[in-house]
Each structure stands twice: as structure tokens, then as C-alpha cells.
mmCIF file of C-alpha atoms in Angstrom:
data_model
loop_
_atom_site.group_PDB
_atom_site.id
_atom_site.type_symbol
_atom_site.label_atom_id
_atom_site.label_comp_id
_atom_site.label_asym_id
_atom_site.label_seq_id
_atom_site.Cartn_x
_atom_site.Cartn_y
_atom_site.Cartn_z
ATOM 1 C CA MET A 1191 119.741 79.980 91.415
ATOM 2 C CA GLN A 1192 122.605 78.351 89.600
ATOM 3 C CA PHE A 1193 122.593 76.326 86.418
ATOM 4 C CA GLU A 1194 125.390 73.939 85.526
ATOM 5 C CA ASN A 1195 126.190 72.293 82.196
ATOM 6 C CA ILE A 1196 123.756 74.638 80.493
ATOM 7 C CA SER A 1197 125.023 74.128 76.948
ATOM 8 C CA LYS A 1198 125.169 70.344 77.288
ATOM 9 C CA ASP A 1199 121.726 70.055 78.856
ATOM 10 C CA LEU A 1200 120.109 72.459 76.395
ATOM 11 C CA LEU A 1201 121.488 70.397 73.535
ATOM 12 C CA ALA A 1202 120.181 67.165 75.082
ATOM 13 C CA ILE A 1203 116.706 68.660 75.469
ATOM 14 C CA ILE A 1204 116.734 69.957 71.897
ATOM 15 C CA ASN A 1205 117.875 66.575 70.563
ATOM 16 C CA SER A 1206 114.910 64.867 72.216
ATOM 17 C CA SER A 1207 112.394 67.609 71.362
ATOM 18 C CA VAL A 1208 113.134 68.828 67.823
ATOM 19 C CA LYS A 1209 112.566 66.748 64.682
ATOM 20 C CA PRO A 1210 115.840 65.445 63.175
ATOM 21 C CA GLU A 1211 115.419 67.323 59.888
ATOM 22 C CA ASN A 1212 114.849 70.611 61.713
ATOM 23 C CA LYS A 1213 117.737 69.928 64.053
ATOM 24 C CA ALA A 1214 119.989 69.179 61.061
ATOM 25 C CA TRP A 1215 119.112 72.539 59.540
ATOM 26 C CA PHE A 1216 119.952 74.299 62.806
ATOM 27 C CA ASP A 1217 123.220 72.420 63.286
ATOM 28 C CA LYS A 1218 124.409 73.370 59.810
ATOM 29 C CA LYS A 1219 123.559 77.046 60.249
ATOM 30 C CA SER A 1220 124.969 77.413 63.766
ATOM 31 C CA ALA A 1221 128.206 75.645 62.809
ATOM 32 C CA LYS A 1222 128.724 78.094 59.961
ATOM 33 C CA ILE A 1223 128.051 81.078 62.221
ATOM 34 C CA VAL A 1224 130.643 79.916 64.733
ATOM 35 C CA ALA A 1225 133.237 78.883 62.153
ATOM 36 C CA GLU A 1226 133.048 82.139 60.197
ATOM 37 C CA ASN A 1227 132.016 84.600 62.938
ATOM 38 C CA SER A 1228 129.238 85.494 60.535
ATOM 39 C CA LYS A 1229 127.083 88.419 61.545
ATOM 40 C CA ARG A 1230 124.852 87.957 58.501
ATOM 41 C CA ASP A 1231 124.219 84.272 59.149
ATOM 42 C CA LEU A 1232 123.505 84.904 62.810
ATOM 43 C CA TYR A 1233 120.790 87.391 61.935
ATOM 44 C CA LEU A 1234 119.315 85.197 59.204
ATOM 45 C CA THR A 1235 119.357 82.033 61.282
ATOM 46 C CA TYR A 1236 117.770 83.726 64.253
ATOM 47 C CA SER A 1237 115.017 85.038 62.001
ATOM 48 C CA MET A 1238 114.456 81.666 60.302
ATOM 49 C CA ILE A 1239 114.028 79.800 63.580
ATOM 50 C CA ALA A 1240 110.440 81.065 63.634
ATOM 51 C CA VAL A 1241 109.863 79.243 60.338
ATOM 52 C CA LYS A 1242 112.026 76.150 60.766
ATOM 53 C CA ILE A 1243 111.349 75.260 64.423
ATOM 54 C CA PRO A 1244 107.681 74.820 65.434
ATOM 55 C CA PRO A 1245 106.833 75.868 69.019
ATOM 56 C CA ASN A 1246 106.256 72.374 70.417
ATOM 57 C CA PRO A 1247 106.431 71.160 74.041
ATOM 58 C CA LEU A 1248 109.816 70.059 75.329
ATOM 59 C CA SER A 1249 110.870 66.527 76.143
ATOM 60 C CA PHE A 1250 113.172 66.007 79.113
ATOM 61 C CA ASP A 1251 113.832 62.310 78.466
ATOM 62 C CA GLN A 1252 117.598 62.775 78.208
ATOM 63 C CA VAL A 1253 117.990 65.200 81.103
ATOM 64 C CA SER A 1254 117.460 64.268 84.729
ATOM 65 C CA ASP A 1255 115.630 66.510 87.159
ATOM 66 C CA SER A 1256 117.722 69.656 87.645
ATOM 67 C CA PRO A 1257 117.373 73.406 88.308
ATOM 68 C CA LEU A 1258 117.454 73.952 84.540
ATOM 69 C CA THR A 1259 114.613 71.552 83.759
ATOM 70 C CA LYS A 1260 112.588 73.000 86.638
ATOM 71 C CA TYR A 1261 113.150 76.518 85.304
ATOM 72 C CA LEU A 1262 112.115 75.562 81.779
ATOM 73 C CA THR A 1263 109.045 73.757 83.093
ATOM 74 C CA LEU A 1264 108.123 76.736 85.266
ATOM 75 C CA HIS A 1265 108.140 78.979 82.204
ATOM 76 C CA GLU A 1266 106.391 76.447 79.955
ATOM 77 C CA THR A 1267 109.247 76.739 77.463
ATOM 78 C CA ASN A 1268 108.675 75.491 73.922
ATOM 79 C CA THR A 1269 111.134 74.224 71.320
ATOM 80 C CA GLN A 1270 111.236 77.455 69.340
ATOM 81 C CA GLN A 1271 112.137 79.480 72.412
ATOM 82 C CA LEU A 1272 114.751 76.981 73.485
ATOM 83 C CA VAL A 1273 116.463 76.880 70.083
ATOM 84 C CA ARG A 1274 116.681 80.676 70.070
ATOM 85 C CA VAL A 1275 118.273 80.587 73.490
ATOM 86 C CA TYR A 1276 120.644 77.808 72.503
ATOM 87 C CA LEU A 1277 121.762 79.725 69.416
ATOM 88 C CA PHE A 1278 122.801 82.617 71.638
ATOM 89 C CA VAL A 1279 124.512 80.273 74.105
ATOM 90 C CA GLN A 1280 126.477 78.618 71.287
ATOM 91 C CA VAL A 1281 127.776 81.780 69.678
ATOM 92 C CA LEU A 1282 128.574 83.481 72.984
ATOM 93 C CA GLU A 1283 130.515 80.462 74.184
ATOM 94 C CA ALA A 1284 132.423 80.434 70.899
ATOM 95 C CA ASP A 1285 133.390 84.133 70.919
ATOM 96 C CA ASN A 1286 131.805 86.234 73.617
ATOM 97 C CA ASP A 1287 133.541 89.494 72.678
ATOM 98 C CA PHE A 1288 132.500 89.303 69.039
ATOM 99 C CA PHE A 1289 128.946 88.054 69.432
ATOM 100 C CA SER A 1290 127.760 89.898 72.564
ATOM 101 C CA PRO A 1291 127.122 93.206 70.748
ATOM 102 C CA LEU A 1292 125.420 91.322 67.911
ATOM 103 C CA VAL A 1293 123.059 89.567 70.316
ATOM 104 C CA ALA A 1294 122.290 92.947 71.882
ATOM 105 C CA ASN A 1295 121.497 94.326 68.426
ATOM 106 C CA ILE A 1296 119.101 91.473 67.741
ATOM 107 C CA VAL A 1297 117.285 92.158 70.991
ATOM 108 C CA GLN A 1298 116.963 95.859 70.191
ATOM 109 C CA VAL A 1299 114.919 95.097 67.058
ATOM 110 C CA ALA A 1300 113.129 92.014 68.409
ATOM 111 C CA ASP A 1301 109.363 91.738 68.297
ATOM 112 C CA THR A 1302 107.425 91.298 71.524
ATOM 113 C CA SER A 1303 107.513 87.492 71.638
ATOM 114 C CA GLU A 1304 111.242 87.420 70.874
ATOM 115 C CA LEU A 1305 111.947 89.993 73.571
ATOM 116 C CA VAL A 1306 109.895 88.012 76.079
ATOM 117 C CA THR A 1307 111.954 84.909 75.271
ATOM 118 C CA PHE A 1308 115.239 86.786 75.638
ATOM 119 C CA LEU A 1309 114.269 88.212 79.025
ATOM 120 C CA LYS A 1310 112.897 84.967 80.453
ATOM 121 C CA TYR A 1311 116.046 83.030 79.605
ATOM 122 C CA LEU A 1312 118.627 85.782 79.847
ATOM 123 C CA ILE A 1313 119.893 84.153 83.026
ATOM 124 C CA LEU A 1314 121.064 81.164 80.946
ATOM 125 C CA LEU A 1315 123.394 83.145 78.696
ATOM 126 C CA PRO A 1316 127.176 83.313 79.173
ATOM 127 C CA ASN A 1317 128.145 86.689 80.645
ATOM 128 C CA ALA A 1318 124.492 87.490 81.344
ATOM 129 C CA GLY A 1319 125.494 90.659 83.179
ATOM 130 C CA TYR A 1320 126.504 92.226 79.861
ATOM 131 C CA TYR A 1321 122.801 92.731 79.119
ATOM 132 C CA GLN A 1322 121.920 94.473 82.371
ATOM 133 C CA ASN A 1323 121.101 97.780 80.681
ATOM 134 C CA THR A 1324 118.886 96.014 78.168
ATOM 135 C CA ALA A 1325 116.975 94.316 80.988
ATOM 136 C CA VAL A 1326 116.636 97.541 82.979
ATOM 137 C CA ASP A 1327 115.368 99.416 79.914
ATOM 138 C CA THR A 1328 112.442 97.014 79.642
ATOM 139 C CA LEU A 1329 111.133 98.216 83.009
ATOM 140 C CA ARG A 1330 109.798 101.252 81.151
ATOM 141 C CA THR A 1331 107.576 99.113 78.949
ATOM 142 C CA ASN A 1332 103.801 99.292 78.971
ATOM 143 C CA ILE A 1333 103.585 95.779 77.525
ATOM 144 C CA GLU A 1334 102.552 93.473 80.328
ATOM 145 C CA THR A 1335 104.129 90.302 78.943
ATOM 146 C CA VAL A 1336 107.490 92.026 78.505
ATOM 147 C CA PHE A 1337 107.450 93.447 82.020
ATOM 148 C CA ASP A 1338 106.445 90.098 83.471
ATOM 149 C CA ALA A 1339 109.220 88.305 81.584
ATOM 150 C CA ILE A 1340 111.971 90.137 83.470
ATOM 151 C CA THR A 1341 110.079 90.642 86.739
ATOM 152 C CA LEU A 1342 108.264 87.400 87.543
ATOM 153 C CA LYS A 1343 109.775 83.961 88.185
ATOM 154 C CA ASN A 1344 113.132 85.342 87.032
ATOM 155 C CA PRO A 1345 116.298 85.425 89.195
ATOM 156 C CA TYR A 1346 118.091 87.832 86.851
ATOM 157 C CA PRO A 1347 117.057 91.106 88.590
ATOM 158 C CA SER A 1348 118.181 89.900 92.026
ATOM 159 C CA LEU A 1349 121.570 88.945 90.582
ATOM 160 C CA TYR A 1350 122.302 91.897 88.323
ATOM 161 C CA PHE A 1351 120.116 94.910 89.203
ATOM 162 C CA ASN A 1352 121.425 97.514 91.615
ATOM 163 C CA THR A 1353 119.312 98.664 94.555
ATOM 164 C CA GLN A 1354 117.679 101.546 92.697
ATOM 165 C CA GLN A 1355 116.824 99.375 89.703
ATOM 166 C CA TRP A 1356 115.412 96.632 91.907
ATOM 167 C CA ASN A 1357 113.277 99.111 93.850
ATOM 168 C CA GLN A 1358 111.977 100.595 90.609
ATOM 169 C CA MET A 1359 110.986 97.145 89.372
ATOM 170 C CA TYR A 1360 109.323 96.125 92.622
ATOM 171 C CA LEU A 1361 107.288 99.311 92.934
ATOM 172 C CA LYS A 1362 106.135 99.191 89.331
ATOM 173 C CA ALA A 1363 105.107 95.563 89.792
ATOM 174 C CA ALA A 1364 102.983 96.627 92.767
ATOM 175 C CA PHE A 1365 101.551 99.595 90.865
ATOM 176 C CA LEU A 1366 100.615 97.340 87.939
ATOM 177 C CA GLN A 1367 99.091 94.834 90.374
ATOM 178 C CA ARG A 1368 101.297 91.982 89.239
ATOM 179 C CA ASP A 1369 101.540 88.839 91.376
ATOM 180 C CA LEU A 1370 104.287 89.888 93.803
ATOM 181 C CA ARG A 1371 104.604 86.314 95.069
ATOM 182 C CA GLN A 1372 106.299 85.449 91.777
ATOM 183 C CA ILE A 1373 109.182 87.899 92.225
ATOM 184 C CA VAL A 1374 112.353 85.997 93.108
ATOM 185 C CA ASN A 1375 114.527 86.758 96.180
ATOM 186 C CA VAL A 1376 112.365 89.534 97.604
ATOM 187 C CA GLU A 1377 113.746 89.178 101.139
ATOM 188 C CA LYS A 1378 117.326 89.139 99.867
ATOM 189 C CA MET A 1379 116.780 92.376 97.951
ATOM 190 C CA GLY A 1380 114.973 94.199 100.736
ATOM 191 C CA ASN A 1381 116.597 97.501 101.740
ATOM 192 C CA LYS A 1382 115.937 100.451 104.017
ATOM 193 C CA GLU A 1383 115.099 102.828 101.179
ATOM 194 C CA LEU A 1384 112.528 100.424 99.737
ATOM 195 C CA ALA A 1385 110.977 99.839 103.147
ATOM 196 C CA LYS A 1386 110.422 103.584 103.564
ATOM 197 C CA ILE A 1387 108.976 103.894 100.072
ATOM 198 C CA ILE A 1388 106.601 101.003 100.750
ATOM 199 C CA SER A 1389 105.374 102.671 103.934
ATOM 200 C CA ASP A 1390 104.928 106.047 102.226
ATOM 201 C CA TYR A 1391 103.065 104.427 99.332
ATOM 202 C CA ALA A 1392 100.807 102.537 101.733
ATOM 203 C CA HIS A 1393 99.922 105.760 103.557
ATOM 204 C CA GLU A 1394 98.932 107.348 100.254
ATOM 205 C CA ARG A 1395 96.768 104.353 99.376
ATOM 206 C CA TRP A 1396 95.116 104.330 102.801
ATOM 207 C CA LYS A 1397 94.434 108.049 102.608
ATOM 208 C CA ALA A 1398 92.664 107.468 99.318
ATOM 209 C CA SER A 1399 90.748 104.491 100.793
ATOM 210 C CA ARG A 1400 92.480 102.082 98.402
ATOM 211 C CA THR A 1401 93.662 98.565 99.070
ATOM 212 C CA ILE A 1402 97.224 97.217 99.050
ATOM 213 C CA ASP A 1403 98.438 93.760 98.101
ATOM 214 C CA PRO A 1404 99.477 92.202 101.456
ATOM 215 C CA ASN A 1405 102.553 90.731 99.757
ATOM 216 C CA PHE A 1406 103.743 94.287 99.108
ATOM 217 C CA TRP A 1407 105.092 94.363 102.696
ATOM 218 C CA ARG A 1408 107.388 91.395 102.239
ATOM 219 C CA PRO A 1409 110.689 93.348 101.868
ATOM 220 C CA VAL A 1410 110.243 95.430 105.057
ATOM 221 C CA SER A 1411 110.818 92.727 107.695
ATOM 222 C CA LYS A 1412 114.458 93.590 108.456
ATOM 223 C CA PHE A 1413 113.849 97.343 108.433
ATOM 224 C CA ILE A 1414 110.932 97.864 110.819
ATOM 225 C CA ASP A 1415 111.300 101.195 112.590
ATOM 226 C CA GLU A 1416 108.760 103.175 114.629
ATOM 227 C CA VAL A 1417 106.805 104.226 111.539
ATOM 228 C CA LEU A 1418 106.665 100.738 110.093
ATOM 229 C CA LEU A 1419 105.767 99.345 113.503
ATOM 230 C CA LYS A 1420 102.636 101.506 113.455
ATOM 231 C CA ASP A 1421 101.937 100.195 109.965
ATOM 232 C CA MET A 1422 102.140 96.669 111.342
ATOM 233 C CA GLU A 1423 99.702 97.578 114.120
ATOM 234 C CA ARG A 1424 97.262 98.816 111.505
ATOM 235 C CA LEU A 1425 97.633 95.623 109.482
ATOM 236 C CA PHE A 1426 97.018 93.502 112.584
ATOM 237 C CA LYS A 1427 93.779 95.385 113.243
ATOM 238 C CA SER A 1428 92.558 94.995 109.663
ATOM 239 C CA ALA A 1429 89.435 92.946 108.953
ATOM 240 C CA ASN A 1430 91.391 91.354 106.100
ATOM 241 C CA ASN A 1431 93.063 88.131 107.264
ATOM 242 C CA ALA A 1432 95.687 88.433 104.537
ATOM 243 C CA GLU A 1433 96.836 91.746 106.000
ATOM 244 C CA ASN A 1434 96.969 90.170 109.471
ATOM 245 C CA TYR A 1435 99.151 87.399 108.054
ATOM 246 C CA ALA A 1436 101.463 89.864 106.303
ATOM 247 C CA ALA A 1437 101.999 91.799 109.530
ATOM 248 C CA ALA A 1438 102.641 88.562 111.395
ATOM 249 C CA LEU A 1439 105.288 87.429 108.932
ATOM 250 C CA CYS A 1440 106.988 90.830 108.914
ATOM 251 C CA CYS A 1441 107.193 90.885 112.701
ATOM 252 C CA TYR A 1442 108.192 87.237 112.944
ATOM 253 C CA GLU A 1443 111.082 87.776 110.520
ATOM 254 C CA SER A 1444 112.071 91.124 112.038
ATOM 255 C CA ASN A 1445 115.089 91.911 114.206
ATOM 256 C CA ASN A 1446 113.144 94.649 115.969
ATOM 257 C CA PRO A 1447 112.356 93.555 119.587
ATOM 258 C CA LYS A 1448 109.204 95.705 119.661
ATOM 259 C CA ALA A 1449 107.878 94.022 116.540
ATOM 260 C CA LYS A 1450 108.610 90.608 118.020
ATOM 261 C CA GLN A 1451 106.905 91.593 121.274
ATOM 262 C CA LEU A 1452 103.845 92.942 119.472
ATOM 263 C CA LEU A 1453 103.386 89.665 117.618
ATOM 264 C CA GLU A 1454 104.160 87.274 120.457
ATOM 265 C CA GLU A 1455 102.163 89.014 123.172
ATOM 266 C CA ASP A 1456 99.110 90.189 121.229
ATOM 267 C CA TYR A 1457 98.812 87.593 118.447
ATOM 268 C CA PRO A 1458 100.234 84.271 119.712
ATOM 269 C CA GLU A 1459 97.782 82.325 117.552
ATOM 270 C CA LEU A 1460 99.468 83.792 114.443
ATOM 271 C CA VAL A 1461 102.867 82.733 115.729
ATOM 272 C CA LYS A 1462 101.614 79.146 115.935
ATOM 273 C CA LYS A 1463 100.239 79.336 112.402
ATOM 274 C CA ILE A 1464 103.592 80.572 111.102
ATOM 275 C CA GLU A 1465 105.520 77.877 112.930
ATOM 276 C CA ASN A 1466 103.118 75.243 111.588
ATOM 277 C CA ASN A 1467 103.744 76.565 108.065
ATOM 278 C CA TYR A 1468 100.106 77.583 107.698
ATOM 279 C CA ILE A 1469 101.075 81.208 107.102
ATOM 280 C CA LYS A 1470 103.740 81.919 104.489
ATOM 281 C CA TRP A 1471 104.232 84.587 101.872
ATOM 282 C CA GLU A 1472 103.759 82.207 98.973
ATOM 283 C CA THR A 1473 100.144 81.498 99.924
ATOM 284 C CA ILE A 1474 98.938 84.939 101.032
ATOM 285 C CA THR A 1475 96.283 86.315 98.705
ATOM 286 C CA ASN A 1476 93.845 89.195 98.895
#
């Protein structure tokens, strides 16, 4: 996902969403921060946004339909969140080297709601990769909203996490029973190591007579070996239609001739459902 003209579009949305007197306060403070490279004013202004900018719905009157507006709508962004993000965008565009460590410091002491905002919109910041370690550190959290902010509906992990970090995130999301359909670029980030881990984890769950989210199998399509092929056979034989659908999609998307053969010869009705767009990962539920 790419966003263009972020600073310009954010400003247009703020202009149509924030009351003029509140916007005037913000403009004055942010201009001073940029002009003086003021660490103190950055910290104070960021803190005062919670008081000066009410969390109201956004207006997109001045911005046409774009990936940015879709992303903000998807996350139900409010004015307070957007002004916080725009403050960071402004200062980082003005002097990235000076302000990047200061933004990182703010995030380190942020409360839960502030951290959630930072993670959701981290992808919008200049030099977003600078904050990779900060994003990865949040995977250790036990706070659901924080974990969801970086994991769900967020392209940042697929752009900046390495394979090990991505696998860690995906497995924890499954363990916490988050909605795996909301993780972005799952197929793109699939890898052989993750496919093996998924199979091993599934065997443990089956041995303990526990269920598995059918969407958990989504990354394995390109890595089906003999072990995973047997897993697919088990999923096909399940009484759970969602597991049948997951196996069908994995085999349909696979490069393994045996997986293709299994699907096409034994379950042709599922092939038709896939080709008619009746079966897709986004709609599979337990």
C-alpha cells in the first residue's frame, strides 16, 4: 500500500475537520516547534493535543477518494488521532535527523491510547522504517488493543518486519485468536519456516482435540510438501466446511502438482466455488 501527498492530504482533512480556533492553536505551536527545533515545545504540544483537539469524526470534503482516505476510514480515525499523526509528519519532514529520536522518546512513554494511535498510523510517517524496533517490541504486549494496532489492518509489518519478526507476529495472532483475515499481505509474507511451524502447531492442537482457525493455513499454499499435503487431506475430510474451504484454497494456490491433483480430482465442486469467487480467504469463518 502506498500513500502519496500524505502531508498535503492530512492538512486538508484537518482543515475541514477541526474547529478554526483549535486549528489556529495547533498551527502556532507546530510552527514554533519547526522554526526553533524545540524539544520542549514538541513534548508540550503533543501532550496538549488531548486537551485542545476533541476526538471528533473526520470530514473528507476536501480530499477525493484515495488510499489514504480509505485507510483512515478503515481505522475509524478521529481528529485527535489525526492531529497527533500530522504533528509527527510535520516535524519529521522539517528535520528528520533531529526529530526522529524525539518522536521515539514520546512513544516510549506514551499511554495505551497514544501508543495505539502511533502504531496504527506509523506507516504514514516519513522514514517509517526508523521505528521498526519500536513496532517489534510491541509484539510482546499483553494489551489486546496495542497488539491489534500493529497486527491487524496494518501494512507496516509486511513492509518492515523481517521473516522471524513476521512469523512471531502471525503465530501470536493465532494463539490470541485474533481475526487472521485482517492481517495484511499474508500470502506475500508466507515462508517455508512458517509453513512448517503452522503444521507442527496444528498437529499439537489436533492431538489435544482443539480447533484451529481455518485462516491459519493461509500462508502455506506455496510451501506444501508431503507433510502439509497430509494436513490438507485431513482438512478436506473435516466435517467443518470452513476447513474444507481452507484446504481447497491452499491446494488451488499451490505449485505442488499433487496438491492440485488432490483438489481437482477429488473435490471438483470446490474448484468451481473458488473460480466463482464463492470461496475466498476473506469470507472463511469458523
